[in-house]
CSV table of C-alpha atoms and ligand atoms in Angstrom, one decimal:
chain,number,residue,atom,x,y,z
A,13,MET,CA,9.7,65.2,-10.5
A,14,LEU,CA,12.4,68.1,-12.1
A,15,TYR,CA,8.4,70.0,-11.8
A,16,THR,CA,8.4,68.9,-8.0
A,17,VAL,CA,11.7,69.9,-6.6
A,18,LYS,CA,10.9,73.7,-8.6
A,19,VAL,CA,7.9,74.0,-6.7
A,20,LEU,CA,9.1,72.5,-3.3
A,21,ALA,CA,12.6,74.9,-3.5
A,22,VAL,CA,9.7,78.1,-4.7
A,23,ALA,CA,7.7,77.4,-1.2
A,24,GLN,CA,10.4,76.7,0.8
A,25,ALA,CA,11.9,80.7,-0.4
A,26,SER,CA,8.4,82.0,0.2
A,27,PHE,CA,7.8,80.2,4.0
A,28,GLY,CA,12.2,81.5,4.0
A,29,SER,CA,11.2,85.2,3.5
A,30,THR,CA,7.7,84.9,6.4
A,31,ALA,CA,9.0,86.1,9.6
A,32,ALA,CA,6.2,84.0,11.9
A,33,PRO,CA,7.0,80.3,11.3
A,34,CYS,CA,4.0,79.3,8.1
A,35,ARG,CA,1.0,77.2,9.9
A,36,ASN,CA,-0.3,75.6,7.7
A,37,PRO,CA,2.0,75.0,4.9
A,38,SER,CA,-0.2,73.3,2.2
A,39,ALA,CA,-2.0,76.9,1.6
A,40,ALA,CA,0.8,78.3,0.9
A,41,ILE,CA,1.8,75.8,-1.7
A,42,LEU,CA,-1.9,76.0,-2.7
A,43,GLN,CA,-1.7,80.1,-3.1
A,44,LEU,CA,2.3,79.9,-5.6
A,45,PHE,CA,-0.3,76.4,-8.1
A,46,SER,CA,-3.3,78.8,-8.3
A,47,ALA,CA,-0.4,81.2,-9.9
A,48,MET,CA,0.8,79.4,-11.7
A,49,THR,CA,0.5,80.0,-15.9
A,50,ALA,CA,-0.7,78.3,-19.2
A,51,THR,CA,3.5,77.7,-19.9
A,52,GLN,CA,3.2,75.8,-16.7
A,53,VAL,CA,0.6,73.3,-17.4
A,54,SER,CA,1.2,72.7,-20.9
A,55,ASP,CA,5.4,71.6,-19.0
A,56,LEU,CA,3.3,69.5,-16.8
A,57,GLU,CA,1.8,67.4,-19.6
A,58,ALA,CA,5.2,67.5,-21.4
A,59,GLN,CA,6.6,66.2,-18.5
A,60,LEU,CA,4.2,63.4,-18.8
A,61,SER,CA,4.2,62.8,-21.5
A,62,GLN,CA,8.4,62.3,-21.2
A,63,LEU,CA,8.1,59.9,-18.0
A,64,GLN,CA,5.7,57.9,-20.6
A,65,ALA,CA,8.9,57.8,-23.4
A,66,GLU,CA,11.7,57.4,-20.8
A,67,ALA,CA,10.0,54.7,-18.3
A,68,GLN,CA,8.7,52.5,-22.2
A,69,SER,CA,12.7,53.0,-23.3
A,70,ALA,CA,14.2,52.2,-19.4
A,71,ILE,CA,11.8,48.8,-19.5
A,72,GLY,CA,12.3,48.0,-23.0
A,73,GLU,CA,15.6,47.2,-21.8
A,74,ALA,CA,15.5,46.0,-19.1
A,75,PRO,CA,17.4,42.7,-18.6
A,76,ASP,CA,15.7,40.4,-15.9
A,77,LEU,CA,12.9,40.5,-13.5
A,78,ASP,CA,15.3,42.4,-10.8
A,79,ALA,CA,15.4,45.4,-13.1
A,80,ILE,CA,11.4,45.8,-13.9
A,81,GLU,CA,10.9,45.7,-10.4
A,82,GLN,CA,12.6,48.7,-9.9
A,83,LEU,CA,11.6,50.0,-12.6
A,84,ARG,CA,8.2,49.6,-11.6
A,85,VAL,CA,8.8,51.6,-8.1
A,86,ALA,CA,10.3,54.2,-9.3
A,87,PHE,CA,8.0,55.5,-12.0
A,88,LEU,CA,4.8,54.3,-9.8
A,89,GLY,CA,6.1,53.4,-6.9
A,90,LYS,CA,4.8,55.5,-3.6
A,91,LYS,CA,7.2,57.6,-4.0
A,92,GLY,CA,7.9,57.0,-7.9
A,93,LYS,CA,7.7,59.4,-10.4
A,94,ILE,CA,4.3,59.7,-11.1
A,95,SER,CA,3.0,59.3,-8.3
A,96,ALA,CA,5.2,62.9,-7.0
A,97,VAL,CA,3.1,64.0,-10.6
A,98,LEU,CA,-0.5,63.1,-9.1
A,99,GLY,CA,-0.2,64.1,-5.3
A,100,ALA,CA,0.9,68.0,-7.1
A,101,MET,CA,-2.9,68.1,-8.5
A,102,GLY,CA,-4.4,68.9,-5.7
A,103,LYS,CA,-2.6,72.0,-6.6
A,104,LEU,CA,-2.6,72.5,-9.9
A,105,PRO,CA,-5.6,75.8,-11.1
A,106,ALA,CA,-9.1,73.8,-10.5
A,107,GLU,CA,-10.0,74.0,-14.7
A,108,ASP,CA,-6.7,72.3,-15.0
A,109,ARG,CA,-6.1,69.3,-13.2
A,110,PRO,CA,-9.6,66.7,-14.8
A,111,ARG,CA,-7.2,66.6,-18.0
A,112,ILE,CA,-4.2,66.7,-15.8
A,113,GLY,CA,-5.5,64.7,-14.0
A,114,ALA,CA,-6.6,62.4,-17.4
A,115,LYS,CA,-2.9,62.1,-18.1
A,116,ALA,CA,-1.0,61.7,-15.2
A,117,ASN,CA,-4.1,58.6,-15.1
A,118,GLU,CA,-3.5,57.7,-18.8
A,119,VAL,CA,0.3,57.3,-19.0
A,120,LYS,CA,0.1,55.7,-14.9
A,121,ASP,CA,-2.2,52.8,-16.8
A,122,ALA,CA,1.0,53.5,-20.0
A,123,VAL,CA,3.6,52.1,-17.9
A,124,GLN,CA,1.0,49.4,-16.1
A,125,ALA,CA,0.8,47.8,-19.5
A,126,ILE,CA,4.8,48.4,-20.4
A,127,LEU,CA,6.0,46.7,-17.4
A,128,ASP,CA,3.4,44.0,-17.5
A,129,ARG,CA,3.9,43.1,-20.6
A,130,ARG,CA,7.7,42.8,-20.0
A,131,ARG,CA,8.1,41.1,-17.5
A,132,THR,CA,5.7,38.4,-18.8
A,133,ASP,CA,8.9,38.8,-22.2
A,134,LEU,CA,11.2,38.3,-19.6
A,135,GLN,CA,9.7,35.0,-17.7
A,136,ALA,CA,8.4,33.1,-20.9
A,137,ASP,CA,12.7,33.5,-21.6
A,138,ALA,CA,12.8,31.8,-18.6
A,139,ILE,CA,10.9,29.1,-19.0
A,140,ARG,CA,12.6,28.7,-22.7
A,141,VAL,CA,15.9,28.3,-21.4
A,142,ARG,CA,15.3,26.2,-18.4
A,143,LEU,CA,13.1,24.0,-20.7
A,144,GLU,CA,16.2,23.6,-23.2
A,145,ALA,CA,19.1,23.4,-20.2
A,146,GLU,CA,17.3,20.8,-18.9
A,147,THR,CA,15.9,18.9,-21.6
A,148,LEU,CA,16.2,15.0,-21.0
A,149,ASP,CA,17.7,12.8,-23.9
A,150,VAL,CA,14.7,9.9,-22.8
A,151,THR,CA,17.0,7.2,-25.7
A,152,ALA,CA,20.9,7.8,-23.7
A,153,PRO,CA,21.8,4.4,-22.3
A,154,GLY,CA,21.4,4.3,-19.0
A,155,THR,CA,23.9,4.2,-15.7
A,156,TYR,CA,24.1,-0.2,-15.0
A,157,ARG,CA,23.7,-0.8,-11.3
A,158,PRO,CA,24.0,-4.4,-10.5
A,159,LEU,CA,20.7,-5.8,-9.2
A,160,GLY,CA,22.3,-6.9,-5.3
A,161,ARG,CA,20.1,-9.7,-3.4
A,162,LYS,CA,20.0,-11.5,0.1
A,163,HIS,CA,23.0,-12.8,1.5
A,164,PRO,CA,21.7,-16.4,2.2
A,165,LEU,CA,22.1,-16.0,6.8
A,166,ALA,CA,20.1,-12.2,6.7
A,167,SER,CA,17.1,-14.0,4.2
A,168,THR,CA,17.0,-17.1,6.4
A,169,ILE,CA,16.8,-15.1,9.9
A,170,ASP,CA,13.9,-13.0,7.7
A,171,LYS,CA,12.4,-15.9,6.2
A,172,ALA,CA,12.0,-17.3,10.4
A,173,LEU,CA,11.6,-14.0,12.0
A,174,ASP,CA,8.5,-14.0,9.5
A,175,ILE,CA,7.5,-16.9,11.1
A,176,PHE,CA,7.4,-16.3,14.2
A,177,VAL,CA,5.8,-12.2,14.0
A,178,GLY,CA,3.2,-14.8,12.4
A,179,LEU,CA,2.9,-16.7,16.0
A,180,GLY,CA,2.7,-13.4,17.6
A,181,TYR,CA,6.0,-13.2,18.8
A,182,THR,CA,7.7,-10.2,19.0
A,183,VAL,CA,11.4,-9.5,17.9
A,184,ALA,CA,14.2,-8.4,20.5
A,185,ASP,CA,17.9,-7.8,20.4
A,186,GLY,CA,20.3,-7.1,22.8
A,187,PRO,CA,24.1,-6.7,23.1
A,188,GLU,CA,26.5,-9.1,22.3
A,189,MET,CA,29.0,-8.3,24.8
A,190,GLU,CA,27.6,-10.3,28.4
A,191,THR,CA,27.9,-10.2,31.7
A,192,ASP,CA,28.7,-13.6,32.7
A,193,TYR,CA,25.1,-13.1,35.4
A,194,TYR,CA,22.6,-12.8,31.6
A,195,ASN,CA,25.0,-14.9,29.8
A,196,PHE,CA,25.0,-18.2,32.3
A,197,GLU,CA,23.8,-17.3,36.1
A,198,ALA,CA,20.4,-16.7,35.2
A,199,LEU,CA,20.3,-19.4,33.0
A,200,ASN,CA,21.0,-22.1,36.1
A,201,THR,CA,24.1,-22.0,34.5
A,202,PRO,CA,26.6,-23.0,37.8
A,203,ALA,CA,30.3,-22.0,38.2
A,204,ASP,CA,31.2,-25.5,37.5
A,205,HIS,CA,29.2,-25.6,34.3
A,206,PRO,CA,31.2,-26.6,31.6
A,207,ALA,CA,29.7,-24.6,29.5
A,208,ARG,CA,31.4,-21.5,31.8
A,209,ASP,CA,34.6,-23.2,30.4
A,210,MET,CA,37.6,-21.0,29.2
A,211,ALA,CA,37.8,-23.6,26.7
A,212,ASP,CA,34.2,-23.0,25.4
A,213,THR,CA,34.1,-18.9,26.0
A,214,PHE,CA,35.7,-16.1,25.0
A,215,TYR,CA,36.6,-13.9,27.8
A,216,LEU,CA,37.2,-10.4,28.2
A,217,PRO,CA,39.9,-9.0,30.4
A,218,ASP,CA,37.6,-7.3,32.3
A,219,GLY,CA,35.5,-10.5,33.2
A,220,ASN,CA,32.6,-10.2,30.6
A,221,LEU,CA,32.6,-12.1,27.3
A,222,LEU,CA,31.0,-12.2,24.0
A,223,ARG,CA,27.9,-14.0,24.4
A,224,THR,CA,28.2,-17.6,23.5
A,225,HIS,CA,24.4,-17.5,22.9
A,226,THR,CA,21.6,-14.9,22.4
A,227,SER,CA,19.2,-16.1,25.7
A,228,SER,CA,20.3,-13.6,27.7
A,229,VAL,CA,18.5,-10.7,25.5
A,230,GLN,CA,16.1,-13.0,26.8
A,231,ILE,CA,16.5,-12.7,30.2
A,232,ARG,CA,16.5,-8.8,29.4
A,233,TYR,CA,13.4,-9.4,27.9
A,234,MET,CA,11.8,-11.1,30.6
A,235,GLU,CA,13.2,-8.5,34.1
A,236,GLU,CA,11.6,-5.5,31.4
A,237,HIS,CA,8.2,-7.7,30.8
A,238,GLU,CA,5.5,-9.4,32.4
A,239,PRO,CA,3.7,-12.4,31.1
A,240,PRO,CA,2.2,-13.6,29.1
A,241,ILE,CA,5.4,-13.5,26.9
A,242,ARG,CA,6.7,-14.8,23.3
A,243,VAL,CA,9.2,-13.4,22.4
A,244,VAL,CA,12.1,-14.2,19.8
A,245,ALA,CA,16.1,-12.7,19.8
A,246,PRO,CA,18.4,-13.1,16.2
A,247,GLY,CA,21.9,-12.5,16.3
A,248,ARG,CA,25.7,-13.4,16.3
A,249,VAL,CA,26.8,-15.0,18.6
A,250,TYR,CA,30.0,-16.5,20.0
A,251,ARG,CA,32.1,-19.6,20.8
A,252,ARG,CA,35.4,-21.0,20.8
A,253,ASP,CA,35.5,-23.6,19.0
A,254,GLN,CA,38.0,-25.2,16.4
A,255,VAL,CA,36.8,-23.8,13.0
A,256,ASP,CA,36.4,-26.7,10.3
A,257,ALA,CA,33.2,-27.4,8.1
A,258,THR,CA,30.6,-26.9,10.1
A,259,HIS,CA,31.8,-25.3,13.1
A,260,ALA,CA,32.6,-21.0,13.4
A,261,ALA,CA,33.8,-19.2,16.5
A,262,VAL,CA,31.2,-16.8,15.2
A,263,PHE,CA,27.8,-18.1,14.3
A,264,HIS,CA,24.3,-17.4,15.0
A,265,GLN,CA,21.1,-18.0,16.6
A,266,ILE,CA,17.7,-17.6,16.8
A,267,GLU,CA,15.7,-18.7,20.0
A,268,LEU,CA,11.9,-18.2,21.3
A,269,LEU,CA,11.2,-18.1,24.6
A,270,ALA,CA,7.0,-18.2,25.9
A,271,ILE,CA,6.0,-17.4,29.1
A,272,ASP,CA,2.4,-17.8,30.2
A,273,GLU,CA,-0.1,-19.0,32.9
A,274,GLY,CA,-0.5,-23.3,32.0
A,275,LEU,CA,2.3,-23.5,29.0
A,276,THR,CA,2.8,-27.4,28.0
A,277,PHE,CA,5.7,-29.3,26.4
A,278,THR,CA,2.6,-30.1,23.9
A,279,ASP,CA,2.6,-26.0,23.4
A,280,MET,CA,6.0,-26.6,22.2
A,281,LYS,CA,5.7,-29.2,20.0
A,282,GLY,CA,3.2,-27.0,18.5
A,283,THR,CA,4.8,-24.1,17.1
A,284,ILE,CA,7.8,-25.3,16.5
A,285,GLU,CA,5.7,-28.5,14.1
A,286,THR,CA,4.3,-25.3,13.0
A,287,PHE,CA,7.9,-23.8,12.6
A,288,LEU,CA,9.8,-26.3,11.6
A,289,GLY,CA,6.7,-26.9,8.0
A,290,GLU,CA,6.8,-23.6,7.3
A,291,ILE,CA,10.8,-23.0,6.7
A,292,PHE,CA,11.1,-27.1,5.7
A,293,GLY,CA,7.8,-28.2,4.3
A,294,GLU,CA,6.0,-31.2,5.1
A,295,VAL,CA,8.2,-33.1,6.2
A,296,GLU,CA,8.8,-35.5,9.4
A,297,ILE,CA,10.0,-34.3,12.4
A,298,ARG,CA,11.3,-36.1,15.5
A,299,PHE,CA,11.7,-35.0,19.4
A,300,ARG,CA,14.4,-36.6,21.0
A,301,ALA,CA,14.8,-36.9,24.8
A,302,SER,CA,18.0,-34.0,26.2
A,303,TYR,CA,19.9,-31.8,27.9
A,304,PHE,CA,20.7,-28.9,29.1
A,305,PRO,CA,21.0,-26.4,32.5
A,306,PHE,CA,18.0,-23.9,31.5
A,307,THR,CA,15.3,-26.8,30.3
A,308,GLU,CA,13.7,-29.1,31.9
A,309,PRO,CA,12.7,-31.7,30.5
A,310,SER,CA,14.9,-30.8,27.5
A,311,ALA,CA,14.7,-32.6,23.8
A,312,GLU,CA,16.5,-32.4,20.3
A,313,VAL,CA,14.7,-31.7,17.3
A,314,ASP,CA,16.0,-33.5,14.0
A,315,VAL,CA,14.3,-33.2,10.4
A,316,LYS,CA,13.8,-36.1,7.8
A,317,TRP,CA,16.0,-34.5,5.0
A,318,LYS,CA,16.5,-36.2,1.6
A,319,GLY,CA,16.3,-39.6,3.9
A,320,ARG,CA,18.6,-39.0,6.9
A,321,TRP,CA,17.7,-37.6,9.8
A,322,LEU,CA,19.0,-34.2,10.3
A,323,GLU,CA,19.3,-32.6,14.0
A,324,VAL,CA,18.0,-28.5,13.9
A,325,LEU,CA,16.8,-27.6,17.1
A,326,GLY,CA,17.6,-27.3,20.4
A,327,CYS,CA,14.0,-27.3,23.0
A,328,GLY,CA,12.7,-27.2,26.2
A,329,MET,CA,10.5,-26.6,28.7
A,330,VAL,CA,11.7,-23.2,30.6
A,331,ASP,CA,14.1,-24.6,34.0
A,332,PRO,CA,12.0,-23.0,37.5
A,333,ASN,CA,16.0,-21.9,38.4
A,334,VAL,CA,15.5,-19.7,35.4
A,335,LEU,CA,11.9,-18.0,35.4
A,336,LYS,CA,12.9,-17.7,39.4
A,337,ALA,CA,15.7,-15.6,38.4
A,338,ALA,CA,13.1,-13.5,36.8
A,339,GLY,CA,11.4,-12.9,39.9
A,340,LEU,CA,8.4,-15.4,38.5
A,341,ASP,CA,6.8,-17.9,40.7
A,342,PRO,CA,7.4,-21.3,39.0
A,343,GLU,CA,4.1,-22.3,40.5
A,344,VAL,CA,2.5,-19.9,38.2
A,345,TYR,CA,3.4,-19.5,35.4
A,346,SER,CA,5.2,-22.0,32.6
A,347,GLY,CA,7.1,-21.9,29.4
A,348,PHE,CA,9.2,-23.1,26.7
A,349,ALA,CA,12.2,-21.6,25.1
A,350,ALA,CA,13.9,-23.5,21.8
A,351,GLY,CA,17.1,-22.3,19.7
A,352,PHE,CA,18.5,-23.2,16.2
A,353,GLY,CA,21.9,-21.9,14.9
A,354,VAL,CA,20.7,-20.3,12.0
A,355,GLU,CA,24.2,-20.7,9.3
A,356,ARG,CA,22.9,-25.0,10.0
A,357,PHE,CA,19.5,-24.0,8.6
A,358,ALA,CA,21.1,-22.1,5.7
A,359,MET,CA,22.8,-24.6,4.7
A,360,VAL,CA,21.0,-27.0,4.7
A,361,LEU,CA,18.1,-25.6,3.3
A,362,HIS,CA,20.5,-24.7,0.1
A,363,GLN,CA,23.1,-27.4,0.2
A,364,ILE,CA,26.0,-25.6,1.6
A,365,ASP,CA,28.8,-28.3,1.7
A,366,ASP,CA,30.8,-25.8,4.2
A,367,ILE,CA,30.1,-22.9,7.3
A,368,ARG,CA,33.4,-21.1,5.6
A,369,ARG,CA,31.8,-20.5,2.6
A,370,VAL,CA,28.3,-18.1,4.1
A,371,TYR,CA,31.4,-15.3,5.4
A,372,ALA,CA,33.9,-15.1,1.5
A,373,SER,CA,32.0,-13.0,0.0
A,374,ASP,CA,32.8,-14.4,-2.9
A,375,LEU,CA,30.3,-12.6,-5.6
A,376,ARG,CA,30.4,-15.8,-7.9
A,377,PHE,CA,29.0,-18.0,-4.3
A,378,LEU,CA,26.6,-15.7,-2.9
A,379,ARG,CA,24.9,-14.6,-7.0
A,380,GLN,CA,23.5,-17.9,-6.7
A,381,PHE,CA,21.2,-16.7,-4.1
B,28,2NL,C1,20.5,-24.5,21.0
B,28,2NL,C2,19.7,-25.6,21.7
B,28,2NL,C3,18.5,-23.4,23.5
B,28,2NL,C4,17.2,-22.5,25.1
B,28,2NL,C5,18.1,-22.2,24.1
B,28,2NL,C6,16.9,-20.8,26.5
B,28,2NL,C7,16.4,-19.5,27.1
B,28,2NL,C8,15.6,-19.5,28.1
B,28,2NL,C9,15.3,-20.0,29.2
B,28,2NL,C10,15.6,-21.0,28.6
B,28,2NL,CL1,15.9,-17.2,29.0
B,28,2NL,N1,15.6,-22.1,27.4
B,28,2NL,N2,17.1,-21.1,25.0
B,28,2NL,C11,16.4,-23.7,25.6
B,28,2NL,C12,17.2,-25.0,24.9
B,28,2NL,C13,17.5,-24.9,23.9
B,28,2NL,O1,19.7,-24.2,22.0
B,28,2NL,O2,20.8,-25.6,20.1
B,28,2NL,N3,20.8,-23.6,20.4
B,28,2NL,C14,21.2,-23.7,18.8
């Protein structure tokens, strides 16, 4: 390095002394080199050895991989110390070139080897430090996390939906705040029907209401989908009931709806028998004639449970007026629907005596499921 600077200074001085601008500066430098004495050549050799020693101690002290890289650039880089010497090689007297060149390459290889060794050592150190820092005590006691479980309402909903999905139904949901149209009007429930009484429904100041069943979801579904329709709608519903052991103001319902050409009451019976058989096991079932504004004919279904008839579900053939409201021709399409309360199912299945228990979030109760 030092040497190069010296030579350039001489070269510049020599150009400066020439009156005309020099057209071929490298020729001028060459001339200067060829005039070099034996002392200057051995000087160069000494400088190369000096460079190697310098690299050896600097690299040996390099604290990290970044420092190694900086040293690599400083010694071996394109603009590094050794390149500076190699670059000047062509300007040496021809007889000295091979020797100095060989020496320069020797130094270069030596420095590269020193760098590689130090880099490997530093990497090994880094791995050792990390391994020590990340040592895992496999004998340490674990962190206790209590195992959660499904709420009986959630597991009842899941079980019912699994069965209907197995029968080819699609699960749908919709808003809990509804318009009068989707909750009543489209379901053949006229304005003077008792279900629309202020005493049964939570009306909101803007004229909307809290849905009293999930049928509204199915009306919305019919607006968006062409038959054949197989849809099941689970969700929270609201009624202005006096809360007691068997009534809550907020409870959960699952409704199903099937619309197609040629669906009959027999299709409905088969579907409901299959579903109840899956949920309750092999139980006796009976259909009793009933009334709902949105179905005709309508029925209520009881299961023989622990020796007694228990009402569990309402159903019927979709009323032609409901089909018409959904834009379907009742001469072409028919369908059946059914609805049941999830709490009631859960209470029957798990022998829960009071509906309020399933909302109380009392772990002593919930842990049993
Ligand atoms: C019950 C009885 C029922 C329906 C719900 C329904 C829905 C549409 C059209 C016709 Cl979109 N019907 N749903 C039909 C019969 C009974 O629920 O006791 N629910 C708790």
